[in-house]
Every structure is written in C-alpha cells, then in structure tokens.
Short mmCIF file of C-alpha atoms (C1' of nucleotides) in Angstrom, two decimals:
data_model
loop_
_atom_site.label_atom_id
_atom_site.label_comp_id
_atom_site.label_asym_id
_atom_site.label_seq_id
_atom_site.Cartn_x
_atom_site.Cartn_y
_atom_site.Cartn_z
CA MET F 147 -65.64 -23.44 18.48
CA THR F 148 -68.46 -21.75 17.29
CA SER F 149 -69.32 -17.73 17.22
CA THR F 150 -71.41 -16.25 18.92
CA LEU F 151 -73.48 -15.94 15.99
CA GLY F 152 -73.31 -19.93 15.54
CA PHE F 153 -75.43 -19.43 18.97
CA ALA F 154 -77.79 -17.35 18.53
CA VAL F 155 -78.76 -19.47 15.98
CA LEU F 156 -78.79 -23.01 17.26
CA SER F 157 -81.03 -20.70 19.68
CA LEU F 158 -83.64 -20.14 17.36
CA LEU F 159 -83.53 -23.44 15.55
CA ALA F 160 -83.62 -24.76 19.40
CA ARG F 161 -87.68 -23.28 18.90
CA ARG F 162 -88.44 -23.96 16.13
CA GLU F 163 -87.50 -25.17 11.79
CA LEU F 164 -86.85 -22.56 9.86
CA THR F 165 -85.01 -21.41 6.75
CA GLY F 166 -81.89 -19.53 6.71
CA TYR F 167 -84.62 -16.40 4.88
CA GLU F 168 -87.04 -16.71 8.09
CA LEU F 169 -83.43 -16.42 10.87
CA ALA F 170 -82.61 -13.29 9.12
CA GLN F 171 -85.99 -11.50 9.47
CA GLN F 172 -85.90 -13.26 13.47
CA MET F 173 -82.97 -11.24 14.13
CA LYS F 174 -85.45 -8.38 14.11
CA ARG F 175 -88.24 -8.91 15.75
CA PRO F 176 -88.72 -10.08 18.44
CA VAL F 177 -85.44 -12.10 18.81
CA GLY F 178 -83.58 -8.44 17.32
CA TYR F 179 -84.17 -7.23 20.66
CA PHE F 180 -81.20 -8.61 22.34
CA TRP F 181 -78.94 -10.04 18.96
CA HIS F 182 -78.92 -8.19 15.27
CA ALA F 183 -77.56 -10.21 12.33
CA HIS F 184 -77.37 -10.04 8.91
CA HIS F 185 -78.66 -12.46 5.42
CA SER F 186 -74.97 -11.87 4.54
CA GLN F 187 -73.81 -13.47 7.78
CA ILE F 188 -75.92 -15.90 8.32
CA TYR F 189 -76.09 -18.05 5.50
CA PRO F 190 -72.28 -19.36 5.41
CA GLU F 191 -73.32 -19.73 9.30
CA LEU F 192 -75.41 -21.53 8.46
CA ALA F 193 -72.97 -23.55 5.62
CA ARG F 194 -70.90 -23.73 9.16
CA LEU F 195 -73.06 -25.14 11.75
CA GLU F 196 -74.18 -27.96 9.60
CA SER F 197 -70.37 -29.33 8.12
CA ALA F 198 -70.00 -28.84 12.59
CA GLU F 199 -73.16 -30.74 11.74
CA LEU F 200 -74.66 -29.35 14.52
CA VAL F 201 -77.24 -28.93 12.09
CA ARG F 202 -79.17 -30.31 8.97
CA HIS F 203 -81.77 -28.88 6.11
CA THR F 204 -83.85 -30.58 3.81
CA VAL F 205 -84.96 -28.73 0.40
CA ILE F 206 -88.23 -27.26 0.05
CA ASP F 207 -90.85 -25.50 -1.45
CA GLY F 208 -90.69 -22.33 -1.82
CA ALA F 209 -89.99 -18.92 -4.15
CA GLY F 210 -86.39 -18.45 -5.20
CA PRO F 211 -84.39 -19.21 -7.72
CA ARG F 212 -82.53 -21.48 -5.37
CA ASP F 213 -83.83 -24.30 -3.38
CA THR F 214 -84.75 -23.00 -0.49
CA LYS F 215 -84.08 -24.41 3.10
CA ARG F 216 -85.18 -26.05 6.24
CA TYR F 217 -82.77 -26.25 8.84
CA THR F 218 -83.23 -28.82 11.83
CA ILE F 219 -81.34 -28.22 14.97
CA THR F 220 -79.01 -32.21 15.38
CA ALA F 221 -78.44 -33.87 18.91
CA ALA F 222 -74.86 -32.88 19.15
CA GLY F 223 -76.66 -29.45 18.45
CA MET F 224 -78.50 -28.82 20.90
CA GLU F 225 -75.38 -30.01 23.31
CA ALA F 226 -73.75 -27.44 22.17
CA LEU F 227 -75.74 -24.50 22.83
CA ARG F 228 -76.73 -27.18 25.88
CA ALA F 229 -72.75 -26.55 27.57
CA PHE F 230 -72.76 -22.90 26.06
CA VAL F 231 -75.63 -21.80 28.45
CA ALA F 232 -74.41 -23.25 31.19
CA SER F 233 -70.93 -22.24 30.31
CA ASP F 234 -69.46 -19.44 32.49
CA PHE F 235 -70.53 -16.13 32.46
CA GLU F 236 -67.47 -14.22 30.47
CA PRO F 237 -67.46 -10.27 30.38
CA GLN F 238 -68.34 -9.44 26.56
CA PRO F 239 -66.59 -5.88 25.09
CA VAL F 240 -68.71 -3.23 25.47
CA ARG F 241 -69.49 0.04 23.45
CA ASP F 242 -72.27 1.76 24.31
CA LEU F 243 -73.02 4.89 22.16
CA GLU F 244 -75.98 6.77 24.23
CA THR F 245 -74.12 6.15 27.35
CA LEU F 246 -70.80 8.20 26.02
CA LYS F 247 -74.04 10.19 24.68
CA ILE F 248 -74.93 11.17 28.12
CA TRP F 249 -71.12 10.71 29.04
CA SER F 250 -70.03 14.10 27.50
CA ILE F 251 -73.37 15.68 28.12
CA TRP F 252 -72.03 18.69 29.26
CA THR F 253 -70.06 19.42 26.55
CA VAL F 254 -73.88 21.22 24.72
CA ASP F 255 -75.97 23.99 25.38
CA PRO F 256 -78.47 23.00 27.81
CA ASP F 257 -81.40 22.92 24.85
CA ALA F 258 -79.10 20.55 23.31
CA ALA F 259 -78.96 18.58 26.51
CA VAL F 260 -82.74 17.97 27.15
CA LEU F 261 -83.37 17.26 24.05
CA LEU F 262 -81.29 14.47 23.87
CA VAL F 263 -82.21 13.59 26.96
CA GLU F 264 -86.03 13.33 25.68
CA GLN F 265 -85.05 11.22 22.37
CA LEU F 266 -83.66 8.83 24.79
CA ARG F 267 -86.57 8.86 26.95
CA GLU F 268 -88.78 8.04 23.78
CA VAL F 269 -86.64 5.64 22.74
CA HIS F 270 -86.54 3.48 25.63
CA ARG F 271 -90.24 4.03 26.34
CA GLU F 272 -91.43 3.37 22.95
CA ARG F 273 -89.16 0.47 23.74
CA LEU F 274 -91.22 -0.28 27.27
CA GLU F 275 -94.26 -0.62 26.06
CA THR F 276 -93.62 -2.95 23.49
CA TYR F 277 -92.29 -5.74 25.71
CA ARG F 278 -95.13 -4.97 28.40
CA ARG F 279 -97.67 -5.79 24.55
CA GLU F 280 -95.95 -9.25 24.10
CA LEU F 281 -95.32 -10.21 27.58
CA ALA F 282 -99.31 -9.59 28.85
CA GLU F 283 -99.39 -11.99 25.31
CA LEU F 284 -96.98 -14.94 26.27
CA THR F 285 -98.24 -14.99 30.31
CA SER F 286 -102.05 -15.94 28.50
CA GLY F 287 -100.91 -18.31 27.03
CA GLY F 288 -99.54 -20.28 30.07
CA THR F 289 -97.11 -22.49 29.01
CA ALA F 290 -94.30 -19.91 29.62
CA GLU F 291 -94.30 -21.08 33.14
CA ASP F 292 -92.61 -24.10 32.52
CA PRO F 293 -88.83 -24.13 32.80
CA SER F 294 -88.58 -26.84 30.11
CA HIS F 295 -90.66 -25.04 27.35
CA PRO F 296 -88.90 -22.24 24.63
CA ASP F 297 -92.05 -19.69 26.02
CA PHE F 298 -89.87 -19.52 29.88
CA GLY F 299 -86.91 -18.03 28.64
CA SER F 300 -89.23 -16.09 26.97
CA TRP F 301 -90.51 -15.01 29.96
CA LEU F 302 -87.78 -14.02 31.45
CA THR F 303 -86.10 -11.74 28.80
CA LEU F 304 -89.02 -9.90 28.91
CA GLU F 305 -89.62 -9.40 31.99
CA GLY F 306 -86.18 -8.14 32.78
CA GLY F 307 -86.65 -6.08 29.27
CA VAL F 308 -89.81 -4.05 30.85
CA ARG F 309 -87.47 -4.55 34.23
CA ASN F 310 -84.74 -2.62 32.64
CA ARG F 311 -86.62 -0.52 30.15
CA ALA F 312 -88.58 1.01 32.90
CA ALA F 313 -85.56 1.21 35.48
CA ALA F 314 -83.91 3.64 32.39
CA LEU F 315 -86.87 5.69 32.02
CA GLU F 316 -87.34 6.62 35.29
CA TRP F 317 -83.23 7.62 35.15
CA CYS F 318 -84.82 9.95 31.84
CA ASP F 319 -87.03 11.17 34.26
CA TRP F 320 -84.17 12.22 36.59
CA MET F 321 -82.27 13.48 34.26
CA LEU F 322 -85.00 16.29 32.72
CA THR F 323 -84.68 17.40 36.33
CA GLN F 324 -81.36 17.90 36.83
CA LEU F 325 -81.14 19.94 33.46
CA ARG F 326 -83.76 21.96 34.81
CA ARG F 327 -83.77 22.64 37.87
CA PRO F 328 -82.71 26.22 39.21
CA GLY F 329 -79.68 27.23 39.31
CA ALA F 330 -79.10 24.59 36.19
CA VAL F 331 -79.79 26.07 33.51
CA THR F 332 -77.64 30.12 34.46
CA ARG F 333 -74.27 28.41 33.87
CA SER F 334 -70.09 29.30 34.34
CA ARG F 335 -70.23 30.43 31.26
CA ALA F 336 -73.24 32.34 30.17
CA PRO F 337 -72.85 35.08 32.77
CA ASP F 338 -76.08 36.45 32.00
CA ARG F 339 -76.77 37.24 35.46
CA ARG F 340 -74.53 40.36 35.60
CA MET K 217 -67.22 10.22 8.41
CA THR K 218 -65.21 9.99 12.17
CA SER K 219 -66.28 6.57 13.09
CA THR K 220 -67.70 6.34 17.03
CA LEU K 221 -63.93 5.04 17.45
CA GLY K 222 -62.92 8.84 17.57
CA PHE K 223 -66.15 9.47 19.50
CA ALA K 224 -64.74 7.44 21.69
CA VAL K 225 -61.98 8.96 21.70
CA LEU K 226 -62.74 12.64 21.02
CA SER K 227 -64.74 12.47 24.71
CA LEU K 228 -61.75 10.77 26.95
CA LEU K 229 -59.45 14.16 25.24
CA ALA K 230 -62.43 16.68 25.91
CA ARG K 231 -61.60 15.97 29.58
CA ARG K 232 -58.28 16.09 29.52
CA GLU K 233 -54.26 15.83 27.43
CA LEU K 234 -53.95 12.11 27.76
CA THR K 235 -50.91 10.06 25.50
CA GLY K 236 -51.92 7.57 23.88
CA TYR K 237 -51.21 4.99 26.65
CA GLU K 238 -53.31 6.45 28.87
CA LEU K 239 -56.14 6.25 26.66
CA ALA K 240 -55.60 2.16 26.21
CA GLN K 241 -56.14 2.51 29.95
CA GLN K 242 -58.85 4.36 30.52
CA MET K 243 -60.31 1.91 28.51
CA LYS K 244 -60.62 -0.03 31.77
CA ARG K 245 -61.43 1.94 33.79
CA PRO K 246 -63.72 4.05 34.44
CA VAL K 247 -64.77 4.33 30.13
CA GLY K 248 -64.13 0.61 29.91
CA TYR K 249 -67.94 0.22 31.86
CA PHE K 250 -69.50 1.54 28.43
CA TRP K 251 -66.58 1.43 26.07
CA HIS K 252 -63.57 -0.58 24.89
CA ALA K 253 -60.30 -0.01 22.42
CA HIS K 254 -57.69 -1.71 22.47
CA HIS K 255 -54.37 -0.26 22.12
CA SER K 256 -53.33 -1.48 18.44
CA GLN K 257 -56.98 0.66 17.44
CA ILE K 258 -56.22 3.30 19.38
CA TYR K 259 -52.84 4.02 18.64
CA PRO K 260 -54.09 4.33 14.87
CA GLU K 261 -57.42 6.14 14.90
CA LEU K 262 -55.10 9.14 17.28
CA ALA K 263 -53.93 8.91 13.88
CA ARG K 264 -56.19 9.65 11.82
CA LEU K 265 -57.36 12.40 14.29
CA GLU K 266 -54.25 14.47 14.14
CA SER K 267 -55.00 14.26 10.01
CA ALA K 268 -58.14 15.44 10.38
CA GLU K 269 -56.98 18.75 12.53
CA LEU K 270 -59.10 16.68 15.32
CA VAL K 271 -56.47 16.36 17.57
CA ARG K 272 -52.46 17.43 18.28
CA HIS K 273 -49.45 15.90 19.77
CA THR K 274 -46.47 17.09 21.17
CA VAL K 275 -43.59 14.62 22.46
CA ILE K 276 -42.80 14.64 26.44
CA ASP K 277 -40.36 12.56 27.97
CA GLY K 278 -41.54 9.45 28.75
CA ALA K 279 -40.45 5.58 29.63
CA GLY K 280 -40.63 4.60 25.69
CA PRO K 281 -38.51 3.16 22.91
CA ARG K 282 -40.62 5.61 20.61
CA ASP K 283 -41.31 9.60 21.34
CA THR K 284 -44.06 9.52 24.30
CA LYS K 285 -46.94 11.76 22.83
CA ARG K 286 -49.81 13.56 24.77
CA TYR K 287 -52.73 14.36 22.64
CA THR K 288 -54.76 17.19 22.98
CA ILE K 289 -58.04 18.23 21.15
CA THR K 290 -58.25 21.28 18.95
CA ALA K 291 -60.80 23.72 18.95
CA ALA K 292 -62.72 21.65 15.48
CA GLY K 293 -62.41 18.49 17.89
CA MET K 294 -64.59 19.62 20.75
CA GLU K 295 -66.86 21.12 17.59
CA ALA K 296 -67.03 17.23 16.43
CA LEU K 297 -68.09 16.48 19.53
CA ARG K 298 -70.17 18.68 20.89
CA ALA K 299 -72.08 18.10 17.19
CA PHE K 300 -72.07 14.22 17.67
CA VAL K 301 -73.35 14.45 20.69
CA ALA K 302 -76.45 16.55 20.02
CA SER K 303 -77.58 14.44 16.36
CA ASP K 304 -80.26 12.05 16.11
CA PHE K 305 -79.84 8.58 18.48
CA GLU K 306 -79.31 6.18 16.00
CA PRO K 307 -80.74 3.00 17.53
CA GLN K 308 -77.51 0.18 17.65
CA PRO K 309 -77.14 -3.18 16.54
CA VAL K 310 -76.85 -4.97 19.69
CA ARG K 311 -75.48 -8.41 20.46
CA ASP K 312 -76.20 -9.21 24.04
CA LEU K 313 -74.55 -12.73 24.88
CA GLU K 314 -76.28 -12.79 28.65
CA THR K 315 -79.50 -12.27 27.31
CA LEU K 316 -78.74 -14.50 24.57
CA LYS K 317 -78.02 -17.44 27.67
CA ILE K 318 -81.28 -16.82 29.40
CA TRP K 319 -83.62 -16.82 26.24
CA SER K 320 -82.01 -20.30 26.02
CA ILE K 321 -82.65 -21.56 29.48
CA TRP K 322 -85.18 -23.81 28.85
CA THR K 323 -82.77 -26.36 27.42
CA VAL K 324 -80.60 -27.10 30.50
CA ASP K 325 -81.98 -28.52 33.45
CA PRO K 326 -82.83 -25.85 37.35
CA ASP K 327 -79.56 -27.38 39.20
CA ALA K 328 -77.72 -25.52 36.30
CA ALA K 329 -80.45 -22.80 35.58
CA VAL K 330 -79.81 -21.93 39.07
CA LEU K 331 -76.27 -21.56 38.88
CA LEU K 332 -76.16 -19.05 35.64
CA VAL K 333 -79.21 -16.93 36.99
CA GLU K 334 -76.49 -16.71 40.39
CA GLN K 335 -73.06 -15.71 38.12
CA LEU K 336 -75.24 -13.52 36.55
CA ARG K 337 -76.39 -11.53 40.12
CA GLU K 338 -72.95 -11.95 40.98
CA VAL K 339 -72.18 -9.96 37.95
CA HIS K 340 -74.64 -7.10 37.98
CA ARG K 341 -73.55 -6.68 42.01
CA GLU K 342 -70.46 -6.63 42.25
CA ARG K 343 -71.04 -3.75 39.42
CA LEU K 344 -73.15 -2.16 41.62
CA GLU K 345 -71.00 -1.66 44.52
CA THR K 346 -68.66 -0.22 41.57
CA TYR K 347 -70.81 2.94 40.93
CA ARG K 348 -71.79 3.07 44.34
CA ARG K 349 -68.81 3.57 45.44
CA GLU K 350 -67.25 6.60 42.46
CA LEU K 351 -71.19 8.42 42.22
CA ALA K 352 -70.05 8.35 46.57
CA GLU K 353 -66.38 10.11 45.38
CA LEU K 354 -67.64 11.67 42.51
CA THR K 355 -70.25 13.32 44.61
CA SER K 356 -68.51 14.05 47.25
CA GLY K 357 -66.42 17.02 44.75
CA GLY K 358 -69.67 19.63 44.87
CA THR K 359 -68.46 19.93 40.84
CA ALA K 360 -71.13 17.53 39.48
CA GLU K 361 -73.96 19.43 39.72
CA ASP K 362 -72.04 22.17 37.62
CA PRO K 363 -74.00 20.93 33.55
CA SER K 364 -71.30 22.50 31.98
CA HIS K 365 -68.32 20.35 34.91
CA PRO K 366 -66.87 16.86 33.08
CA ASP K 367 -68.09 15.71 35.51
CA PHE K 368 -72.05 16.18 35.89
CA GLY K 369 -70.85 13.59 32.28
CA SER K 370 -69.67 11.25 35.10
CA TRP K 371 -73.30 11.55 37.50
CA LEU K 372 -75.93 11.24 35.34
CA THR K 373 -73.86 7.56 33.54
CA LEU K 374 -73.00 6.59 37.54
CA GLU K 375 -76.38 6.93 38.32
CA GLY K 376 -77.70 5.41 35.85
CA GLY K 377 -75.22 2.49 36.21
CA VAL K 378 -76.89 2.18 39.19
CA ARG K 379 -80.21 2.18 38.73
CA ASN K 380 -79.91 0.10 35.65
CA ARG K 381 -77.78 -3.00 37.59
CA ALA K 382 -80.28 -2.43 40.86
CA ALA K 383 -82.68 -2.81 38.44
CA ALA K 384 -81.21 -6.19 36.89
CA LEU K 385 -80.34 -6.93 40.80
CA GLU K 386 -83.97 -7.01 41.85
CA TRP K 387 -84.75 -9.76 37.93
CA CYS K 388 -81.77 -11.74 38.92
CA ASP K 389 -83.91 -12.87 42.67
CA TRP K 390 -86.73 -12.79 40.53
CA MET K 391 -85.72 -14.82 38.43
CA LEU K 392 -84.21 -17.52 41.47
CA THR K 393 -87.83 -17.61 42.71
CA GLN K 394 -88.86 -18.45 39.90
CA LEU K 395 -86.92 -21.57 39.53
CA ARG K 396 -87.00 -22.30 43.02
CA ARG K 397 -91.17 -21.97 42.87
CA PRO K 398 -92.58 -25.98 44.05
CA GLY K 399 -93.48 -27.38 40.42
CA ALA K 400 -91.02 -24.78 38.44
CA VAL K 401 -88.03 -28.31 39.76
CA THR K 402 -90.83 -31.13 38.92
CA ARG K 403 -90.50 -31.24 34.95
CA SER K 404 -92.88 -32.98 32.35
CA ARG K 405 -89.41 -34.42 31.01
CA ALA K 406 -88.63 -35.28 34.10
CA PRO K 407 -91.53 -38.42 36.07
CA ASP K 408 -89.99 -39.00 39.62
CA ARG K 409 -93.06 -38.80 40.68
CA ARG K 410 -94.96 -41.62 39.37
"C1'" DA U 268 -32.66 -12.65 36.56
"C1'" DG U 269 -37.02 -12.57 35.42
"C1'" DC U 270 -41.32 -9.74 35.65
"C1'" DT U 271 -44.37 -5.05 35.11
"C1'" DT U 272 -45.66 -1.35 33.63
"C1'" DC U 273 -44.07 2.57 30.74
"C1'" DA U 274 -45.11 3.34 25.52
"C1'" DT U 275 -45.24 3.15 21.12
"C1'" DG U 276 -46.70 1.25 17.06
"C1'" DT U 277 -47.80 -2.95 13.21
"C1'" DA U 278 -49.29 -7.04 11.05
"C1'" DA U 279 -53.21 -11.23 10.44
"C1'" DC U 280 -57.21 -12.64 10.11
"C1'" DG U 281 -62.33 -12.56 11.40
"C1'" DC U 282 -66.43 -10.90 12.66
"C1'" DG U 283 -69.60 -7.19 10.54
"C1'" DT U 284 -71.25 -4.35 6.42
"C1'" DT U 285 -72.90 -3.17 2.39
"C1'" DA U 286 -73.61 -3.14 -1.94
"C1'" DC U 287 -73.90 -6.61 -5.75
"C1'" DA U 288 -76.59 -10.37 -7.73
"C1'" DT U 289 -80.25 -13.58 -9.58
"C1'" DG U 290 -85.78 -14.83 -10.33
"C1'" DA U 291 -90.14 -16.08 -9.10
"C1'" DT U 292 -94.83 -14.84 -7.57
"C1'" DT U 293 -98.02 -11.18 -5.27
"C1'" DA U 294 -99.88 -6.49 -4.08
"C1'" DC U 295 -100.77 -1.78 -5.64
"C1'" DG J 72 -95.46 -2.08 -14.77
"C1'" DT J 73 -93.15 -0.93 -10.31
"C1'" DA J 74 -92.39 -2.24 -6.01
"C1'" DA J 75 -92.20 -5.45 -2.29
"C1'" DT J 76 -91.75 -10.24 -0.70
"C1'" DC J 77 -89.41 -14.28 -1.36
"C1'" DA J 78 -85.32 -16.89 -0.83
"C1'" DT J 79 -80.00 -17.57 -2.18
"C1'" DG J 80 -75.86 -16.51 -1.53
"C1'" DT J 81 -70.87 -13.74 -2.84
"C1'" DA J 82 -67.64 -9.57 -2.99
"C1'" DA J 83 -65.12 -5.86 -1.13
"C1'" DC J 84 -64.14 -3.48 2.55
"C1'" DG J 85 -64.03 -1.93 7.94
"C1'" DC J 86 -63.20 -2.61 12.62
"C1'" DG J 87 -62.26 -5.82 16.42
"C1'" DT J 88 -59.08 -8.90 18.48
"C1'" DT J 89 -55.05 -11.47 18.90
"C1'" DA J 90 -50.34 -11.94 18.56
"C1'" DC J 91 -45.40 -9.51 17.17
"C1'" DA J 92 -41.88 -5.86 18.29
"C1'" DT J 93 -38.57 -2.83 20.41
"C1'" DG J 94 -36.47 -1.06 24.73
"C1'" DA J 95 -36.35 1.39 29.48
"C1'" DA J 96 -37.16 1.58 34.10
"C1'" DG J 97 -38.50 -0.23 38.89
"C1'" DC J 98 -40.03 -4.16 41.64
"C1'" DT J 99 -38.82 -9.11 43.74
#
DNA sequence: AGCTTCATGTAACGCGTTACATGATTAC
DNA sequence: GTAATCATGTAACGCGTTACATGAAGCT
C-alpha cells in the first residue's frame, strides 16, 4: 500500500523528527547515497503518510511564507517500517547507465575507452573516500555496534559501500590493464602494422 | 535527445539485428542484469528511433497477427551510440531498496535481521554463480579479448559483476558475524539478564 | 480443450523530473 | 542590491508499470 518513497521517508523519520525541507536535504546526504527524491515528491508523500496515520506533524516557527511543519513517525508508522524491512526481497528493476556504457565500450576507439574507464574510476575513488571518512566518524561514537541503535544500520550500510566501491576501483584498474595490454591497441579494424 | 531507453535498445541492435519481441526478451537475460524494460516501452521506442533514422526495419515472416519486423541499426544510430558511450558520466539518481532495508535494520528484532541478511546473501550468491557460468562460457570463445568485438564489452561487464557480487557476498557474511556476535543478541531493550 | 510461445500494439495510471510560485532572513 | 538559504506547495510533462487486445502455431 505504502510506496517505496513512503518507506524511504519513514526510514528517515524513524531516526529523528524532521521538517519536509530537512527530509529533502537528507535525500542528498547521507541517504542520497542510496535513495534520491525531490521536494516536490516529498511534500505530497508526507500528506499521504499523514492521512494513513503513519506520521504526524506539529507546526513550529520557521522562515518560510507557509507554516513550517515538524513531522514525527507514529507507532503505526514504526510498525509499517518494521514490516517492510522484514518482508521478502522482491528483485527491483535495474537501470544502470554505467554498466550499459561498459557493455558497449567495444563501439568506441581505444582512447575513448580508456577515458571512459578513467572517469568511472574517479567516481568510485571519490565515493570510496567519502564512505571511509564517514565510517571513521561513525565508529568513533561507540553506538554503531548496538544492533538496536540507528547507527548500526548506518554502520552496515557504510561498510557495504566501502567494500563495494573498493571492488569497483579494482575492477576499473583491471579494465585499464586490459585496455592497455600490448596487442589490445592494435585493432583488427586499424591495419597499421601492415 | 535520445532517451536512456533508446541507448539501451541501440546497444543491443549494435550487436545484431533483432525483432521488437527479441529485444524485449533480451531485456531479461543477459541485458536484464543491468537494464530492464517492458515490451510496451520498446515498441514505441523503436518507432521513435526509426523516425530519427537511428534504426530501420524490414518485414519478415512471423507467427503473430501483425507483421514481424526485424530491426537494424543505421550508421547514424551507431554514431549516436558511440557518442553516448564516450560522453561524460552524469551521476544517475539512485533508488536502492536493498540498502534502504539494511539502513533500517536496527528497527527489527535480531532474528528478523539475520533472516533479512541471509536472504540478501542468497540473492548475491545465486547471481554470482550465474555470472561465473556465463563468464566461463564467454572466455572459452577467444573473442572476448579483442577490444573491438562485442564480447569484449560482455567480458568487462561480467567480470565487474563477479567482483561486485563476490564483494557483496563477503559483506553479507561479515554482517552475519556482527549480528551473531555475543552481546549483540542481548539488546538494551530486552532486559533478560536481570 | 487449454496453456505457452511467438509477435505486436494501445490505454490508463502512477511515479519522477522540471518548472512555476511565494516570501522572509541572512550573507556578500 | 542581489544571491543564497529556509520552507512549502502546485502543475505540466515524460517515463515506467500494468492491463487490455488480437491471433496463429505447437505442446500437454
């Protein structure tokens, strides 16, 4: 009944109360690493969740031309989130542009291919660094190892992110060795060895 | 101008001619590992690509009530695909339900948490096996190491898939040790030690 | 006789993106 | 003064999902 966006919102509100604006900001960092949404989606979604009594709001002081609303998750909302987390995995449809590009890398010349992989490598490298920084910050708190603390979820997620990006980096390096392998540059199409 | 779906279709047609029906089938395996689309999207997309002269069709014999059409990529289509592959990476919006669930794992009891991770582990394990099988099949051909051959793209992609899933499997095992760690089961909420 | 595969298309609906709209306060 | 931040909302549009539609050939 509740949409996936609804669960993303509940996941955030389960950790602490937030305004719609703050929710939209959180969708950039750190939640943005695995979930993204615009404010134009969030405000109507909050209204839907409220009519289903999964969240509740109180009006607080704020700078905007309209009332600033602070949202809290209800007991029913917490229960809905728990049920969602415990529910069976249904494979999600994937649409991965990066892999699509690599899959079609044979269509471009070797220089462009190297550039492509180097760009990809840089994206993964930067993200790996970010995750490592956040992980160090998180584990210094001491709350991460308590399985009933929100930080436990952040810990597992960040650790997964680090492992994932480290593997991706190694993959990029491996691809670069394949692209630079002697003989790889000389292509069947380019008869420049005569 | 061309949509991401359009490039996914071109990626397939660059490898060989296909009917719309075959394209929809390919979106399950192997392309379905990183791209997914329904036939109801594909048929209109083919029409759009054709009006942009990136693909072309000829009518062939077929079993359906309408004409069966075999689509071929044009030179312009190949050029558009090449330009797309060589274009800069723009970070795609992510929506990862699996990570969202792990991020909220602290909301459920330890048994449910272990079950969740075990399910996730199984998904990754199965996918890893599939990738390994396909990789073995592919590398036995001898064409995979030629950077201008379509199999080169498949090779890099599958290798990435294997590395990615192997890392994910290890991550799941690590999470299970964290969840089964002595002290992890005894939670602050459950005062059963008195 | 009924299910699956081949083979293409349209239609309704929902989710996601981009743009429009408002207006106060703080920083440069 | 002008831009950014805070703070909420609506509207138009496009992409993706689900369902409807048609009909032959082959399998159980």
